[in-house]
mmCIF file of C-alpha atoms in Angstrom:
data_model
loop_
_atom_site.group_PDB
_atom_site.id
_atom_site.type_symbol
_atom_site.label_atom_id
_atom_site.label_comp_id
_atom_site.label_asym_id
_atom_site.label_seq_id
_atom_site.Cartn_x
_atom_site.Cartn_y
_atom_site.Cartn_z
ATOM 1 C CA UNK A 1 1.454 8.656 -7.776
ATOM 2 C CA UNK A 2 2.819 7.433 -4.432
ATOM 3 C CA UNK A 3 0.750 7.016 -1.262
ATOM 4 C CA UNK A 4 2.328 6.619 2.175
ATOM 5 C CA UNK A 5 1.053 4.444 5.016
ATOM 6 C CA UNK A 6 -0.263 4.909 8.538
ATOM 7 C CA UNK A 7 1.541 7.396 10.812
ATOM 8 C CA UNK A 8 3.727 8.589 7.942
ATOM 9 C CA UNK A 9 4.091 11.920 6.146
ATOM 10 C CA UNK A 10 4.431 12.222 2.414
ATOM 11 C CA UNK A 11 8.195 12.618 2.890
ATOM 12 C CA UNK A 12 8.344 8.930 3.815
ATOM 13 C CA UNK A 13 8.017 8.155 0.102
ATOM 14 C CA UNK A 14 10.948 10.380 -0.873
ATOM 15 C CA UNK A 15 13.579 7.641 -1.272
ATOM 16 C CA UNK A 16 11.200 5.423 -3.229
ATOM 17 C CA UNK A 17 10.202 8.331 -5.445
ATOM 18 C CA UNK A 18 13.867 9.039 -6.197
ATOM 19 C CA UNK A 19 14.420 5.421 -7.244
ATOM 20 C CA UNK A 20 11.416 5.502 -9.570
ATOM 21 C CA UNK A 21 12.560 8.846 -10.991
ATOM 22 C CA UNK A 22 15.916 7.257 -11.729
ATOM 23 C CA UNK A 23 14.079 4.474 -13.546
ATOM 24 C CA UNK A 24 12.434 6.984 -15.869
ATOM 25 C CA UNK A 25 9.133 7.689 -14.099
ATOM 26 C CA UNK A 26 7.785 11.043 -12.897
ATOM 27 C CA UNK A 27 6.576 10.242 -9.369
ATOM 28 C CA UNK A 28 4.320 12.514 -7.375
ATOM 29 C CA UNK A 29 3.414 11.975 -3.716
ATOM 30 C CA UNK A 30 -0.228 12.093 -2.665
ATOM 31 C CA UNK A 31 -0.285 13.188 0.978
ATOM 32 C CA UNK A 32 -3.187 12.670 3.368
ATOM 33 C CA UNK A 33 -3.877 12.606 7.115
ATOM 34 C CA UNK A 34 -3.796 8.937 8.072
ATOM 35 C CA UNK A 35 -4.827 9.309 11.734
ATOM 36 C CA UNK A 36 -7.114 12.312 12.204
ATOM 37 C CA UNK A 37 -8.277 12.474 8.595
ATOM 38 C CA UNK A 38 -11.307 10.721 7.157
ATOM 39 C CA UNK A 39 -10.163 7.873 4.864
ATOM 40 C CA UNK A 40 -13.329 8.284 2.805
ATOM 41 C CA UNK A 41 -12.495 11.925 2.142
ATOM 42 C CA UNK A 42 -8.941 10.972 1.144
ATOM 43 C CA UNK A 43 -10.296 8.334 -1.241
ATOM 44 C CA UNK A 44 -12.679 10.831 -2.838
ATOM 45 C CA UNK A 45 -9.920 13.412 -3.194
ATOM 46 C CA UNK A 46 -7.647 10.843 -4.837
ATOM 47 C CA UNK A 47 -10.438 9.659 -7.141
ATOM 48 C CA UNK A 48 -11.044 13.243 -8.257
ATOM 49 C CA UNK A 49 -7.324 13.746 -8.808
ATOM 50 C CA UNK A 50 -7.161 10.628 -10.966
ATOM 51 C CA UNK A 51 -10.148 11.816 -12.986
ATOM 52 C CA UNK A 52 -8.464 15.165 -13.685
ATOM 53 C CA UNK A 53 -4.898 14.067 -14.264
ATOM 54 C CA UNK A 54 -4.993 11.585 -17.140
ATOM 55 C CA UNK A 55 -3.275 8.179 -17.107
ATOM 56 C CA UNK A 56 -1.458 7.389 -13.871
ATOM 57 C CA UNK A 57 0.151 4.487 -12.050
ATOM 58 C CA UNK A 58 -0.352 4.189 -8.295
ATOM 59 C CA UNK A 59 2.107 2.870 -5.700
ATOM 60 C CA UNK A 60 0.764 2.531 -2.158
ATOM 61 C CA UNK A 61 2.516 1.464 1.013
ATOM 62 C CA UNK A 62 0.304 -0.433 3.477
ATOM 63 C CA UNK A 63 -2.768 1.749 4.149
ATOM 64 C CA UNK A 64 -1.867 3.762 1.040
ATOM 65 C CA UNK A 65 -2.460 0.683 -1.099
ATOM 66 C CA UNK A 66 -5.951 0.252 0.358
ATOM 67 C CA UNK A 67 -6.794 3.889 -0.344
ATOM 68 C CA UNK A 68 -5.501 3.539 -3.906
ATOM 69 C CA UNK A 69 -7.684 0.507 -4.598
ATOM 70 C CA UNK A 70 -10.736 2.117 -3.013
ATOM 71 C CA UNK A 71 -10.193 5.212 -5.153
ATOM 72 C CA UNK A 72 -10.300 3.083 -8.306
ATOM 73 C CA UNK A 73 -13.840 2.001 -7.466
ATOM 74 C CA UNK A 74 -14.951 5.617 -6.939
ATOM 75 C CA UNK A 75 -13.166 7.261 -9.873
ATOM 76 C CA UNK A 76 -15.749 8.620 -12.363
ATOM 77 C CA UNK A 77 -13.758 7.179 -15.262
ATOM 78 C CA UNK A 78 -11.713 3.950 -15.476
ATOM 79 C CA UNK A 79 -8.117 4.571 -14.427
ATOM 80 C CA UNK A 80 -5.517 3.812 -17.056
ATOM 81 C CA UNK A 81 -2.473 2.592 -15.163
ATOM 82 C CA UNK A 82 -1.089 -0.164 -12.981
ATOM 83 C CA UNK A 83 -1.138 -0.424 -9.197
ATOM 84 C CA UNK A 84 1.671 -1.664 -6.940
ATOM 85 C CA UNK A 85 0.957 -2.320 -3.265
ATOM 86 C CA UNK A 86 3.787 -2.515 -0.737
ATOM 87 C CA UNK A 87 2.918 -4.627 2.299
ATOM 88 C CA UNK A 88 -0.782 -3.825 1.999
ATOM 89 C CA UNK A 89 -3.132 -6.042 4.068
ATOM 90 C CA UNK A 90 -5.625 -6.724 1.281
ATOM 91 C CA UNK A 91 -7.277 -9.472 3.321
ATOM 92 C CA UNK A 92 -7.522 -7.287 6.415
ATOM 93 C CA UNK A 93 -4.928 -6.592 9.082
ATOM 94 C CA UNK A 94 -4.718 -8.967 12.028
ATOM 95 C CA UNK A 95 -2.670 -6.422 13.921
ATOM 96 C CA UNK A 96 -5.327 -3.754 13.366
ATOM 97 C CA UNK A 97 -8.057 -6.142 14.483
ATOM 98 C CA UNK A 98 -6.166 -6.988 17.666
ATOM 99 C CA UNK A 99 -5.424 -3.338 18.423
ATOM 100 C CA UNK A 100 -9.064 -2.359 17.940
ATOM 101 C CA UNK A 101 -10.204 -4.589 20.819
ATOM 102 C CA UNK A 102 -8.953 -2.092 23.396
ATOM 103 C CA UNK A 103 -9.965 1.565 23.415
ATOM 104 C CA UNK A 104 -6.474 2.840 24.147
ATOM 105 C CA UNK A 105 -4.698 0.818 21.455
ATOM 106 C CA UNK A 106 -7.505 1.482 18.946
ATOM 107 C CA UNK A 107 -6.534 5.152 19.082
ATOM 108 C CA UNK A 108 -3.202 4.204 17.491
ATOM 109 C CA UNK A 109 -4.964 3.705 14.149
ATOM 110 C CA UNK A 110 -7.201 6.741 14.428
ATOM 111 C CA UNK A 111 -9.939 6.912 11.819
ATOM 112 C CA UNK A 112 -8.143 4.433 9.524
ATOM 113 C CA UNK A 113 -8.806 1.424 11.757
ATOM 114 C CA UNK A 114 -11.905 0.241 9.900
ATOM 115 C CA UNK A 115 -10.324 0.159 6.435
ATOM 116 C CA UNK A 116 -7.246 -1.623 7.808
ATOM 117 C CA UNK A 117 -9.392 -4.289 9.469
ATOM 118 C CA UNK A 118 -11.582 -4.701 6.394
ATOM 119 C CA UNK A 119 -8.908 -4.722 3.680
ATOM 120 C CA UNK A 120 -9.811 -4.660 -0.015
ATOM 121 C CA UNK A 121 -9.937 -7.768 -2.199
ATOM 122 C CA UNK A 122 -12.056 -6.360 -5.055
ATOM 123 C CA UNK A 123 -11.279 -3.673 -7.609
ATOM 124 C CA UNK A 124 -12.502 -2.796 -11.105
ATOM 125 C CA UNK A 125 -12.126 -5.607 -13.675
ATOM 126 C CA UNK A 126 -9.076 -5.311 -15.889
ATOM 127 C CA UNK A 127 -7.016 -3.415 -13.305
ATOM 128 C CA UNK A 128 -3.485 -4.810 -13.004
ATOM 129 C CA UNK A 129 -2.471 -4.958 -9.348
ATOM 130 C CA UNK A 130 0.886 -6.247 -8.106
ATOM 131 C CA UNK A 131 1.809 -6.904 -4.477
ATOM 132 C CA UNK A 132 5.271 -6.732 -2.901
ATOM 133 C CA UNK A 133 5.326 -8.292 0.565
ATOM 134 C CA UNK A 134 8.138 -8.320 3.106
ATOM 135 C CA UNK A 135 9.425 -11.232 5.176
ATOM 136 C CA UNK A 136 11.800 -9.697 7.709
ATOM 137 C CA UNK A 137 9.812 -9.920 10.985
ATOM 138 C CA UNK A 138 10.792 -6.589 12.482
ATOM 139 C CA UNK A 139 7.951 -4.499 13.917
ATOM 140 C CA UNK A 140 5.515 -4.141 16.797
ATOM 141 C CA UNK A 141 2.559 -5.570 14.898
ATOM 142 C CA UNK A 142 3.725 -9.114 15.591
ATOM 143 C CA UNK A 143 3.232 -8.525 19.315
ATOM 144 C CA UNK A 144 -0.492 -8.003 18.759
ATOM 145 C CA UNK A 145 -1.324 -10.201 15.768
ATOM 146 C CA UNK A 146 0.458 -13.455 16.647
ATOM 147 C CA UNK A 147 1.326 -14.334 13.050
ATOM 148 C CA UNK A 148 1.604 -18.022 12.154
ATOM 149 C CA UNK A 149 3.564 -17.668 8.918
ATOM 150 C CA UNK A 150 6.063 -15.270 7.344
ATOM 151 C CA UNK A 151 5.488 -11.566 8.029
ATOM 152 C CA UNK A 152 7.181 -8.180 7.868
ATOM 153 C CA UNK A 153 6.635 -7.301 11.516
ATOM 154 C CA UNK A 154 3.302 -5.599 10.831
ATOM 155 C CA UNK A 155 1.534 -7.478 8.021
ATOM 156 C CA UNK A 156 1.692 -11.209 7.299
ATOM 157 C CA UNK A 157 2.454 -12.445 3.797
ATOM 158 C CA UNK A 158 -0.891 -14.291 3.866
ATOM 159 C CA UNK A 159 -2.703 -10.979 4.458
ATOM 160 C CA UNK A 160 -1.183 -9.575 1.255
ATOM 161 C CA UNK A 161 -2.512 -12.330 -1.005
ATOM 162 C CA UNK A 162 -5.774 -11.829 -2.870
ATOM 163 C CA UNK A 163 -7.193 -13.963 -5.699
ATOM 164 C CA UNK A 164 -7.380 -11.126 -8.223
ATOM 165 C CA UNK A 165 -3.746 -10.005 -7.936
ATOM 166 C CA UNK A 166 -1.902 -9.916 -11.250
ATOM 167 C CA UNK A 167 1.416 -10.796 -9.580
ATOM 168 C CA UNK A 168 2.850 -11.248 -6.093
ATOM 169 C CA UNK A 169 6.439 -11.268 -4.854
ATOM 170 C CA UNK A 170 8.099 -11.499 -1.437
ATOM 171 C CA UNK A 171 11.319 -9.593 -0.677
ATOM 172 C CA UNK A 172 13.754 -9.379 2.221
ATOM 173 C CA UNK A 173 12.393 -6.310 3.978
ATOM 174 C CA UNK A 174 10.445 -5.315 7.061
ATOM 175 C CA UNK A 175 7.199 -3.358 6.777
ATOM 176 C CA UNK A 176 8.858 0.073 6.955
ATOM 177 C CA UNK A 177 11.924 -1.314 5.202
ATOM 178 C CA UNK A 178 9.879 -1.851 2.031
ATOM 179 C CA UNK A 179 10.171 1.903 1.485
ATOM 180 C CA UNK A 180 13.976 1.634 1.346
ATOM 181 C CA UNK A 181 14.323 -1.713 -0.405
ATOM 182 C CA UNK A 182 16.229 -1.760 -3.688
ATOM 183 C CA UNK A 183 14.486 -5.048 -4.492
ATOM 184 C CA UNK A 184 11.062 -3.498 -3.954
ATOM 185 C CA UNK A 185 11.909 -0.452 -6.063
ATOM 186 C CA UNK A 186 13.238 -2.600 -8.912
ATOM 187 C CA UNK A 187 10.192 -4.868 -8.801
ATOM 188 C CA UNK A 188 7.888 -1.836 -8.780
ATOM 189 C CA UNK A 189 9.501 -0.321 -11.871
ATOM 190 C CA UNK A 190 9.266 -3.678 -13.638
ATOM 191 C CA UNK A 191 5.580 -4.096 -12.842
ATOM 192 C CA UNK A 192 4.683 -0.548 -13.864
ATOM 193 C CA UNK A 193 6.402 -1.092 -17.215
ATOM 194 C CA UNK A 194 5.470 -4.686 -17.975
ATOM 195 C CA UNK A 195 2.665 -5.776 -15.682
ATOM 196 C CA UNK A 196 4.812 -8.382 -13.942
ATOM 197 C CA UNK A 197 7.635 -8.550 -11.434
ATOM 198 C CA UNK A 198 11.197 -9.283 -12.404
ATOM 199 C CA UNK A 199 12.068 -12.952 -11.907
#
């Protein structure tokens, strides 16, 4: 199941879904309202979907990765499947924190601002979570966050690292570019099959 990020429709995951379909998976996009919608409601809806649908892998871009991990903690039954996050700020988003300091720019994140600032570094024990981060600094987030190290223009590589990750890899892609990266798609298929990224 694929989850898109902030300010994106479900169609944003179309190319990535096609690549995973070509790799033998049966991807389905989970759409939600990232700005006007309540993230908590989206998490509960996803948790219920996971409880009804049997074993499932989750692939979340940015905010979508945070929602996926939150849903795991709320699912009535343990989820049998692996999780891949694409440029997800597990340790909290510096760009979101900077934007939230002004009323006008805080509106950019809508009701998802809090979860982006908070991040998510804990999930149910035994869950295999892989992170694919980008390092092409192309995006407006850098104007607000003032990153010190490598970043994808919106999220820094440091913000994607969490102690409980099963595996972590950095690819040549910007934040939005992760959705159209052959490297990211190949790594995702590898992790979903084997629980590790291709060397």
